Short mmCIF file of C-alpha atoms in Angstrom, two decimals:
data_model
loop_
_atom_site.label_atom_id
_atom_site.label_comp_id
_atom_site.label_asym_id
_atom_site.label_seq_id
_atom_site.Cartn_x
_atom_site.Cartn_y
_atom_site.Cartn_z
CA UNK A 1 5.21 56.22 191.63
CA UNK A 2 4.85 57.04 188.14
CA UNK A 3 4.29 53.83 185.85
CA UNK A 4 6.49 54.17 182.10
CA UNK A 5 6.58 51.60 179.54
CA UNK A 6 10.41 51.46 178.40
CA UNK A 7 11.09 49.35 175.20
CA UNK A 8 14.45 50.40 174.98
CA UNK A 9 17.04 47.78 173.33
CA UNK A 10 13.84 45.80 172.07
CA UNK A 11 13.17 44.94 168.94
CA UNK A 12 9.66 44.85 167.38
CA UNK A 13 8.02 44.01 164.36
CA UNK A 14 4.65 45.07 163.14
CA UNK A 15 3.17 43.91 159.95
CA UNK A 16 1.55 46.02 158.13
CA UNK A 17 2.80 48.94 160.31
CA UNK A 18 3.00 51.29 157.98
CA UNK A 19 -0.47 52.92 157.55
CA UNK A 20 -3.75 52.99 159.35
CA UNK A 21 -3.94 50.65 162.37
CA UNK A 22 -0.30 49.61 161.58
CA UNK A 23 1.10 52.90 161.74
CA UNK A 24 -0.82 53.57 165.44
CA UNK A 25 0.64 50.52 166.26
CA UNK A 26 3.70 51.61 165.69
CA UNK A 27 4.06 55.06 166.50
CA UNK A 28 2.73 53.60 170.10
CA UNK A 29 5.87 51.05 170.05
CA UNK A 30 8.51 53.87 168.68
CA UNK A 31 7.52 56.18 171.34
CA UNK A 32 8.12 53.28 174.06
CA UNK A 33 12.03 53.43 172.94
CA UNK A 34 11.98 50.27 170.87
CA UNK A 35 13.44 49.52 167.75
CA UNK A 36 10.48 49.06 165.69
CA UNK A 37 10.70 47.14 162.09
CA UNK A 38 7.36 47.43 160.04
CA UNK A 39 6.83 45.24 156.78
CA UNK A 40 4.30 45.57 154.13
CA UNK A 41 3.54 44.69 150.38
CA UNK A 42 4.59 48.11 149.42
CA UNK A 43 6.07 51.23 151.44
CA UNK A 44 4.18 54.23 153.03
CA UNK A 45 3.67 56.88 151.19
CA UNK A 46 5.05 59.02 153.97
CA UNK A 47 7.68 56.59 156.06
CA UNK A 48 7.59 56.85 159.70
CA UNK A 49 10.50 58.37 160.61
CA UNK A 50 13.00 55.70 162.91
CA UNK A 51 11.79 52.76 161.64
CA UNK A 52 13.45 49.98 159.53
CA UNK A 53 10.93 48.62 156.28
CA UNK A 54 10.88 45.38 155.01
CA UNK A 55 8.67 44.66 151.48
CA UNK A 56 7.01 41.07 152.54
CA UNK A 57 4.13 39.13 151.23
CA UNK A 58 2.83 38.14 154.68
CA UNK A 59 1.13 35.21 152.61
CA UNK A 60 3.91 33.95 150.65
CA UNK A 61 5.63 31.88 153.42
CA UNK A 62 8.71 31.82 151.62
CA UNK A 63 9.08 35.28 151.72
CA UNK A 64 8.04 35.42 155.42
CA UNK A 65 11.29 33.14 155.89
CA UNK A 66 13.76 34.85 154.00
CA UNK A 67 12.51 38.48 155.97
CA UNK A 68 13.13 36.72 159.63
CA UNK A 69 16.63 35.81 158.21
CA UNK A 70 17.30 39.45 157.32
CA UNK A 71 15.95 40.82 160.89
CA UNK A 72 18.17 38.10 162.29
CA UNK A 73 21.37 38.83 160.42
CA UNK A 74 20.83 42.42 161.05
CA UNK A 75 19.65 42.83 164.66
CA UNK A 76 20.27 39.09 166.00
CA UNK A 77 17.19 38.85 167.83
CA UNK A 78 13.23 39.91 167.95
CA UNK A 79 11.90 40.62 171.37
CA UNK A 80 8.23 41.39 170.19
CA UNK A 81 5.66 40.52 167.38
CA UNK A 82 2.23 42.15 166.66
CA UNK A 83 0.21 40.34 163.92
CA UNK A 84 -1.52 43.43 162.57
CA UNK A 85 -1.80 42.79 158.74
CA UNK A 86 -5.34 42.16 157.42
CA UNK A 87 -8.32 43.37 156.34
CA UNK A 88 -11.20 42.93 153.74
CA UNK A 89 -13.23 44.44 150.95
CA UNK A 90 -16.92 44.77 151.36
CA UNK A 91 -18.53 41.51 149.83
CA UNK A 92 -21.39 39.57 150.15
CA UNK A 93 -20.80 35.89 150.75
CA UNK A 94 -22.84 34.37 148.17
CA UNK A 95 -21.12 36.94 145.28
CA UNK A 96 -18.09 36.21 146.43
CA UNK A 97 -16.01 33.64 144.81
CA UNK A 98 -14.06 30.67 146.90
CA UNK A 99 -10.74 32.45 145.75
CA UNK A 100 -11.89 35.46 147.44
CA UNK A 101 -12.90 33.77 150.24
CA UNK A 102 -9.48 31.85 150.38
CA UNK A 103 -7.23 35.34 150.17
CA UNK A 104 -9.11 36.43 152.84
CA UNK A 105 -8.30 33.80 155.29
CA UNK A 106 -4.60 33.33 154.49
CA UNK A 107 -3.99 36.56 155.15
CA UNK A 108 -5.97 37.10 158.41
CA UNK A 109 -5.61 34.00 159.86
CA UNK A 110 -2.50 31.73 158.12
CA UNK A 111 -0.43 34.48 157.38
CA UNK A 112 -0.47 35.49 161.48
CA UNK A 113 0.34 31.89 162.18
CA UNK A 114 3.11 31.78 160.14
CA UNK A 115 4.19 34.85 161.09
CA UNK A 116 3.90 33.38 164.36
CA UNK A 117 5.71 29.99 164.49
CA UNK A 118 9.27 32.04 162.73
CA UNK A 119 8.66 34.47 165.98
CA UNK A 120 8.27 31.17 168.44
CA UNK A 121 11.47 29.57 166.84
CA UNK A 122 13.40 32.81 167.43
CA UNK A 123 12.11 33.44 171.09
CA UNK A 124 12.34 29.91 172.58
CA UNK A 125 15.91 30.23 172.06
CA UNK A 126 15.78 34.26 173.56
CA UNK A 127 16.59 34.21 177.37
CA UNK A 128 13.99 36.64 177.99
CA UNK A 129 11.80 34.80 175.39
CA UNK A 130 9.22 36.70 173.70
CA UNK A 131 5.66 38.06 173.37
CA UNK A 132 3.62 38.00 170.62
CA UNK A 133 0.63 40.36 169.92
CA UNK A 134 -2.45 39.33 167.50
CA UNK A 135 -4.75 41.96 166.11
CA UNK A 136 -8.33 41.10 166.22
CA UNK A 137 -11.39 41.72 165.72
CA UNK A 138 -14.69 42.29 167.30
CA UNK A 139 -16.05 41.00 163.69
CA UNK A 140 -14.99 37.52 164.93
CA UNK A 141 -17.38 37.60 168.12
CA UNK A 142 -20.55 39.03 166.59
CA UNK A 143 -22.38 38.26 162.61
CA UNK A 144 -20.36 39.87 160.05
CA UNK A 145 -22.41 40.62 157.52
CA UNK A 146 -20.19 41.90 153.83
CA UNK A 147 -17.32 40.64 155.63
CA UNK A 148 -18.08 36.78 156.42
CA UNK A 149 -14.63 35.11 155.98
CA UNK A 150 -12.63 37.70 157.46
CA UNK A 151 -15.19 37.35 160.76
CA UNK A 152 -14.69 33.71 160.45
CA UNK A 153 -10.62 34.01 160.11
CA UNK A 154 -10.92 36.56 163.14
CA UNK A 155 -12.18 34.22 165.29
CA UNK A 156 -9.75 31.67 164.40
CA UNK A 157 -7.23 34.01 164.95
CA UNK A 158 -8.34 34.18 169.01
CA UNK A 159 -9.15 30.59 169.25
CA UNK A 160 -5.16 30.17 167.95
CA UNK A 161 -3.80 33.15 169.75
CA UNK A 162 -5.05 30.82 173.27
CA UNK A 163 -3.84 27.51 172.15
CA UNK A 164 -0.36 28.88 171.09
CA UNK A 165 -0.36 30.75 174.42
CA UNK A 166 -0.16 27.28 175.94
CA UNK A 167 1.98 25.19 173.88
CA UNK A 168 4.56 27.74 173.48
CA UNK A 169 4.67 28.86 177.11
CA UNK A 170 6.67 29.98 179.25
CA UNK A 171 9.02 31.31 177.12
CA UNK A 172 6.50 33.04 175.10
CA UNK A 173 3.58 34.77 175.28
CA UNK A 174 0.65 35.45 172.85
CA UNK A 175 -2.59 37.70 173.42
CA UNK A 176 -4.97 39.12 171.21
CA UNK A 177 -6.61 43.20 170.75
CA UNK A 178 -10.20 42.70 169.67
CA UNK A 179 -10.47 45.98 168.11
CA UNK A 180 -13.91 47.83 167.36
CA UNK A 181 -14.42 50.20 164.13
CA UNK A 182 -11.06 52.20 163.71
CA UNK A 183 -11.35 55.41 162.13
CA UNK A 184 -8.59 55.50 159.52
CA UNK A 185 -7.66 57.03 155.67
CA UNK A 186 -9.83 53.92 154.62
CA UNK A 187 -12.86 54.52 157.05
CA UNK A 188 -14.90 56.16 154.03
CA UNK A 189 -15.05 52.77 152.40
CA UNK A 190 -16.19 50.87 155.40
CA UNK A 191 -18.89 53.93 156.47
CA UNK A 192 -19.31 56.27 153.99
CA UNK A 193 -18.38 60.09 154.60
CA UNK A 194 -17.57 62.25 157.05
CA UNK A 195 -21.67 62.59 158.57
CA UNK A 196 -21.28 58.35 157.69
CA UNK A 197 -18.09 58.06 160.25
CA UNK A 198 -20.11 60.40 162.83
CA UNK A 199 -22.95 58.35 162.75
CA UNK A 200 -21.15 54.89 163.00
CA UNK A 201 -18.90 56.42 166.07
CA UNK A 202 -22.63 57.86 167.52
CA UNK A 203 -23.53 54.29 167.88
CA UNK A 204 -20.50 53.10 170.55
CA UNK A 205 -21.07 53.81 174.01
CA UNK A 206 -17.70 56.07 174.22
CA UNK A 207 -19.34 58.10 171.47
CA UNK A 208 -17.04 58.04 168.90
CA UNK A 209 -14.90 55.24 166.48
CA UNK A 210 -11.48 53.88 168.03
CA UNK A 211 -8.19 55.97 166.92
CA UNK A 212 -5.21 53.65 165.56
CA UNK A 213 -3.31 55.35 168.50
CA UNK A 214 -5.73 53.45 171.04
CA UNK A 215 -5.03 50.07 169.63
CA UNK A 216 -1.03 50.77 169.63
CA UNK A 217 -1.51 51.36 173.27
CA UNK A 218 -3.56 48.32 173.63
CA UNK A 219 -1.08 46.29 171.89
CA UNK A 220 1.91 48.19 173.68
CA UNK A 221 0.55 47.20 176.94
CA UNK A 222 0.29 43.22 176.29
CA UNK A 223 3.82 43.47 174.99
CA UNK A 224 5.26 45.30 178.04
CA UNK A 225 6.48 43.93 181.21
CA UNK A 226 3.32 45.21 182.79
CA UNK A 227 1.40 42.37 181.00
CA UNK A 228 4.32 39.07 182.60
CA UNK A 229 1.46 37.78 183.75
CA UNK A 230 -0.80 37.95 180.97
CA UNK A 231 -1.40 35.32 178.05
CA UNK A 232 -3.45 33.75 176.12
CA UNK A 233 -6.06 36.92 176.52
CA UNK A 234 -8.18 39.03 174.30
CA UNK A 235 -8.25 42.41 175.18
CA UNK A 236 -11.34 44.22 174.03
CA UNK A 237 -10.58 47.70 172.57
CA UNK A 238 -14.22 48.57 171.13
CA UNK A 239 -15.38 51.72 173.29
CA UNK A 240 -17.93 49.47 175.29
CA UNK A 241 -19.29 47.41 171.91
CA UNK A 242 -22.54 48.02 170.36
CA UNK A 243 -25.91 49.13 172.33
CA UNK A 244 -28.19 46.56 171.98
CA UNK A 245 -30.35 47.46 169.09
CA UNK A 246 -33.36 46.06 171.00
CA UNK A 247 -33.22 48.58 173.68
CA UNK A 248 -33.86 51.57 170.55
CA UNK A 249 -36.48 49.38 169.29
CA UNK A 250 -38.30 48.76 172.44
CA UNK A 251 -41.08 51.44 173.15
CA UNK A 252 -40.77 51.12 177.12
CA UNK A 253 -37.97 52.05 179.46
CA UNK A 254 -36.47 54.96 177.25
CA UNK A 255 -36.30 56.85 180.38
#
């Protein structure tokens, strides 16, 4: 029996959905049949056809509130949430300043809570409740060198996507995608050029960086009635993680 994910009649939003990750994210959620709203500070330059924008501050909570109203007054109900806005600039932590430091964690880890709690109010009063989809990062479970606080705020962000999986259950669930190196339209400033991107991708088991299509899968998945059962998780989407540098280093066993 063939297996389908249908989202039809669903609504979804995706922060940030309108470029790199994001737009994988939700392409992945569009072709599923769902209604898919994306917000953003600014637009795409080239919209995604069949989906409905909304220009948000995901740090401005005010602004978070006032955009839930509009999805509420226009659609009258949100089945499905992924928490995909973030990111961060190459920066040492000793250069960088505590205002840095600060923008970095409201907007990947406070902005997804807040993000989260306007969800929760809207699907504890849903019948079919909700589910609620963080996007993580693998930066959060090993040193992140350049990119300290967003590490840090990463692995807040799985250490809250598990508590809220319990206080807010049954009616809702949350899980986490701990996403590896993406190869996007920003990848050159994360690993240089094109022989850069080859290289990085040469150094993951599956031989090559993650596309933003295999985390909108990943995050389609947990959202879908084949994941009832799951909550509270963090499902690694990293191509196997890192080889041990050790085992290059060693000078035995290279067999």
């Amino acid at each position: 029996m063939a297996i389908e994910i249908d989202l039809s009649g669903q609504i979804v939003l995706v922060t940030g959905g309108v470029r790199g990750v994001g737009a994988g994210i939700t392409r992945a959620f569009l072709a599923a049949g769902a209604t898919v709203l994306t917000c953003a500070r600014r637009p795409a330059d080239t919209p995604i056809d069949g989906t409905e924008h909304y220009s948000c501050d995901v740090r401005d909570d005010s602004a978070v509130a006032a955009m839930f109203d509009e999805i509420l007054a226009a659609h009258g109900r949100l089945d499905h949430v992924v928490n995909n806005a973030g990111g961060a600039p190459f920066a040492l932590a000793d250069a960088a300043s505590p205002r840095f430091h600060t923008k970095i964690i409201e907007l990947n880890l406070l902005a997804p809570l807040v993000i989260a709690q306007q969800a929760n109010a809207v699907m504890q009063k849903q019948d079919s409740g909700g589910s609620i989809v963080m996007v993580s990062s693998v930066s959060g479970h090993r040193p992140s060198p350049g990119t300290a606080a967003y590490g840090a705020a990463k692995a807040g962000l799985d250490n809250l996507t598990t508590s809220l999986a319990v206080e807010w259950a049954p009616k809702v669930r949350l899980n986490s995608v701990v996403v590896g190196p993406v190869e996007t339209e920003l990848s050159h400033l994360h690993y240089g050029d094109a022989d850069g991107v080859a290289a990085v991708g040469a150094t993951i088991p599956l031989g090559r960086l993650a596309a933003p299509a295999d985390v909108g899968n990943a995050a389609l998945f947990l959202a879908s009635p084949l994941a009832a059962y799951v909550s509270g998780a963090g499902l690694l989407v990293h191509g196997a993680g890192e080889r041990p540098a050790f085992l290059d280093a060693a000078n035995t066993n290279h067999g």
